[in-house]
C-alpha cells in the first residue's frame, strides 16, 4: 500500500514489497505511468463520476467557491485526465454512482479484474467494510484526531487533512442532506457547466441532451444513479493473466 503518488514522484518510490503486488492512488495522469502500463507491470483501475457532482464535491472539500473552481480550470484538468486514463490499454473502468448503488457487485467485478475467485461471503464483507457509511465513520475518526491535535479545521490550510492508511480526508464525504449539483447549481453555473462538460455528460450516459442546463432546480434531496452504458463502458476487465503485475494505478472520482 503505497498511498497517494503523483507521477512526478513515481520513480522515487522505494520497493518494500520486493516485487510483490503494490497499490497506489493517483488523480492526475502522467506519462511515466504509460511506461509501466506498456511493460505490462501495472493494471489501471479507473473510476468516474458525474462531473457536475465532482465540481461541487471538490468545492466542499477544498473550501472553494464556484468562481474559484472555474478560475483554476479544475474541470478542464479533470477532462484532460479523463481522456488520458481512458486511453490506457486494458483499462478497468467503474462508474462511481454504480459503485455506491451496488458495492457488492463493484467488489465482485474488481475481483474478476484482479484474477481473484472470491466467495460471495467475502465479497459481501468487503462491500460492507468499505461502504459509504463505513467510510463516513472513518472520516469522523480522522476529524476527531485532527481536532484532538489542535488543528483548526475551519482553516482552508487543513482542508486535506487525511488518514495516510485509508487516504480518507476528514471532510471527504458530505453527510446528512447529500445535496447534488441539481440542488446547488445556480442558472449561471449550469450554463458554465454545460459549456465545459455538456458533451462529456452525454457521451457517458448522464444526459441525452442539454435540456438540464435550463431546467428548474429540484427541491429536496436527490441521489441520482444512472446505469446507462457509457462510451467506455461502466466496467471492463482483462481476460488474460498478469504474472508481472507489480503495481495498480487508480484514480477515484470526487
XYZ file of C-alpha atoms in Angstrom, residues 39-246:
208
model
C 5.571 -3.003 -19.917
C 2.640 -4.999 -18.596
C 3.641 -4.453 -14.975
C 0.667 -2.298 -14.000
C -3.105 -2.539 -14.080
C -5.097 0.710 -14.395
C -8.286 0.860 -12.319
C -10.335 3.960 -13.088
C -13.496 5.404 -11.548
C -15.504 8.287 -12.996
C -18.434 10.326 -11.717
C -20.938 12.926 -12.912
C -18.648 15.913 -13.433
C -21.242 18.316 -12.049
C -21.160 16.495 -8.727
C -17.370 16.266 -8.945
C -17.267 20.059 -9.147
C -19.489 20.705 -6.134
C -17.903 17.905 -4.124
C -14.446 19.379 -4.642
C -15.732 22.847 -3.785
C -16.961 21.454 -0.466
C -13.756 19.570 0.223
C -11.301 22.304 -0.738
C -13.415 25.168 0.632
C -13.623 26.858 -2.772
C -16.291 28.999 -4.392
C -17.613 28.087 -7.828
C -15.816 31.079 -9.342
C -12.524 29.975 -7.773
C -13.035 26.473 -9.138
C -13.568 27.831 -12.641
C -10.618 30.204 -12.383
C -8.382 27.266 -11.534
C -9.656 25.461 -14.677
C -10.455 22.486 -12.470
C -12.904 20.843 -14.876
C -10.603 21.282 -17.852
C -7.900 19.414 -15.903
C -10.331 16.666 -14.932
C -11.441 16.245 -18.544
C -7.854 16.043 -19.748
C -7.044 13.408 -17.121
C -10.204 11.504 -18.007
C -9.228 11.312 -21.669
C -5.699 10.185 -20.798
C -6.743 7.462 -18.351
C -9.340 6.110 -20.771
C -6.673 5.806 -23.445
C -4.739 3.308 -21.317
C -4.551 -0.274 -22.564
C -6.575 -2.895 -20.695
C -8.408 -0.309 -18.603
C -10.760 -1.498 -15.861
C -13.418 1.178 -15.515
C -16.215 1.658 -12.960
C -18.873 4.310 -12.600
C -18.939 5.907 -9.136
C -22.718 6.002 -8.937
C -22.884 2.272 -9.686
C -20.302 1.504 -7.023
C -22.324 3.409 -4.414
C -25.605 1.830 -5.513
C -24.305 -1.755 -5.555
C -20.933 -2.047 -3.781
C -21.037 -5.854 -3.700
C -21.271 -6.003 -7.473
C -18.443 -3.486 -7.742
C -16.227 -5.628 -5.498
C -17.121 -8.733 -7.493
C -16.219 -7.048 -10.805
C -12.937 -5.766 -9.389
C -12.047 -9.203 -8.059
C -12.561 -10.679 -11.530
C -10.309 -7.954 -12.946
C -7.581 -8.951 -10.483
C -7.971 -12.636 -11.259
C -9.369 -13.485 -7.827
C -12.087 -16.026 -7.101
C -13.706 -14.541 -4.008
C -16.588 -16.371 -2.320
C -19.857 -14.468 -2.006
C -19.452 -14.094 1.760
C -16.066 -12.377 1.314
C -17.452 -10.063 -1.356
C -20.301 -9.090 0.979
C -17.872 -8.477 3.859
C -15.645 -6.221 1.774
C -18.623 -4.295 0.420
C -19.853 -3.725 3.967
C -16.431 -2.852 5.391
C -15.882 -0.161 2.734
C -19.437 1.055 2.229
C -20.263 4.747 2.124
C -21.477 4.566 5.724
C -18.346 2.753 6.917
C -16.101 5.291 5.211
C -18.128 8.102 6.743
C -17.300 6.690 10.172
C -13.642 6.654 9.180
C -13.789 10.344 8.222
C -15.318 11.121 11.637
C -12.310 9.453 13.254
C -9.898 11.477 11.099
C -11.726 14.642 12.150
C -11.647 13.628 15.828
C -7.898 13.016 15.750
C -7.240 16.285 13.910
C -9.255 18.286 16.440
C -7.575 16.440 19.318
C -4.246 17.538 17.833
C -5.426 21.136 17.997
C -5.909 21.707 14.267
C -8.353 24.399 13.200
C -10.397 22.580 10.569
C -12.054 25.855 9.646
C -8.712 26.913 8.195
C -8.508 26.001 4.467
C -4.894 25.004 5.086
C -6.238 21.869 6.797
C -8.846 21.020 4.158
C -6.820 17.993 3.067
C -6.039 16.544 6.490
C -6.342 12.793 5.993
C -5.578 9.295 7.231
C -2.417 8.074 5.468
C -3.659 4.471 5.520
C -7.168 4.827 4.041
C -6.391 8.175 2.306
C -9.779 9.435 3.511
C -9.889 13.123 4.422
C -11.824 14.448 7.400
C -14.283 16.162 5.026
C -14.202 13.555 2.256
C -17.922 12.749 2.460
C -20.878 15.034 2.864
C -23.241 13.613 5.458
C -26.827 14.487 6.322
C -28.515 16.159 3.380
C -26.412 14.922 0.491
C -27.229 17.662 -1.970
C -26.266 17.148 -5.573
C -25.498 19.700 -8.255
C -29.252 19.747 -9.076
C -29.959 21.492 -5.782
C -26.775 23.540 -5.604
C -26.095 24.949 -9.089
C -27.478 28.359 -9.997
C -28.756 29.028 -13.555
C -25.496 30.809 -14.375
C -23.443 27.933 -13.001
C -25.484 25.432 -15.012
C -24.679 27.361 -18.163
C -20.955 27.256 -17.414
C -21.105 23.554 -16.567
C -22.983 22.886 -19.787
C -20.326 24.643 -21.829
C -17.486 22.798 -20.105
C -18.781 19.260 -19.758
C -22.076 19.002 -21.652
C -20.628 16.759 -24.362
C -18.887 14.533 -21.807
C -22.116 14.051 -19.852
C -23.941 12.912 -22.979
C -21.107 10.616 -24.067
C -21.061 8.964 -20.644
C -24.793 8.417 -20.334
C -25.590 11.035 -17.693
C -27.712 13.090 -20.092
C -29.233 12.641 -23.523
C -29.191 16.351 -24.378
C -28.543 19.769 -22.816
C -32.069 20.387 -21.543
C -30.769 20.122 -17.965
C -28.958 23.448 -18.350
C -32.235 25.383 -18.401
C -34.282 23.050 -16.193
C -35.641 24.318 -12.875
C -33.558 23.256 -9.836
C -35.057 20.342 -7.941
C -36.095 20.891 -4.321
C -35.174 18.326 -1.715
C -32.560 15.603 -1.830
C -31.686 13.645 -4.930
C -29.102 10.894 -5.231
C -29.068 10.158 -8.935
C -27.997 6.728 -10.058
C -27.834 6.186 -13.800
C -26.816 2.764 -15.019
C -26.842 3.640 -18.716
C -23.848 2.492 -20.715
C -21.073 4.981 -21.299
C -18.935 5.014 -24.407
C -16.082 3.463 -22.429
C -18.478 1.123 -20.639
C -19.211 1.118 -16.898
C -16.895 -1.792 -16.312
C -14.320 -3.702 -18.342
C -11.620 -6.131 -17.293
C -8.893 -8.420 -18.549
C -9.278 -11.929 -19.824
C -5.542 -12.680 -19.609
C -3.372 -13.195 -16.567
C -0.899 -10.720 -15.111
C 2.191 -12.667 -13.987
C 4.307 -9.489 -13.985
C 1.785 -7.294 -12.201
C 3.585 -5.228 -9.569
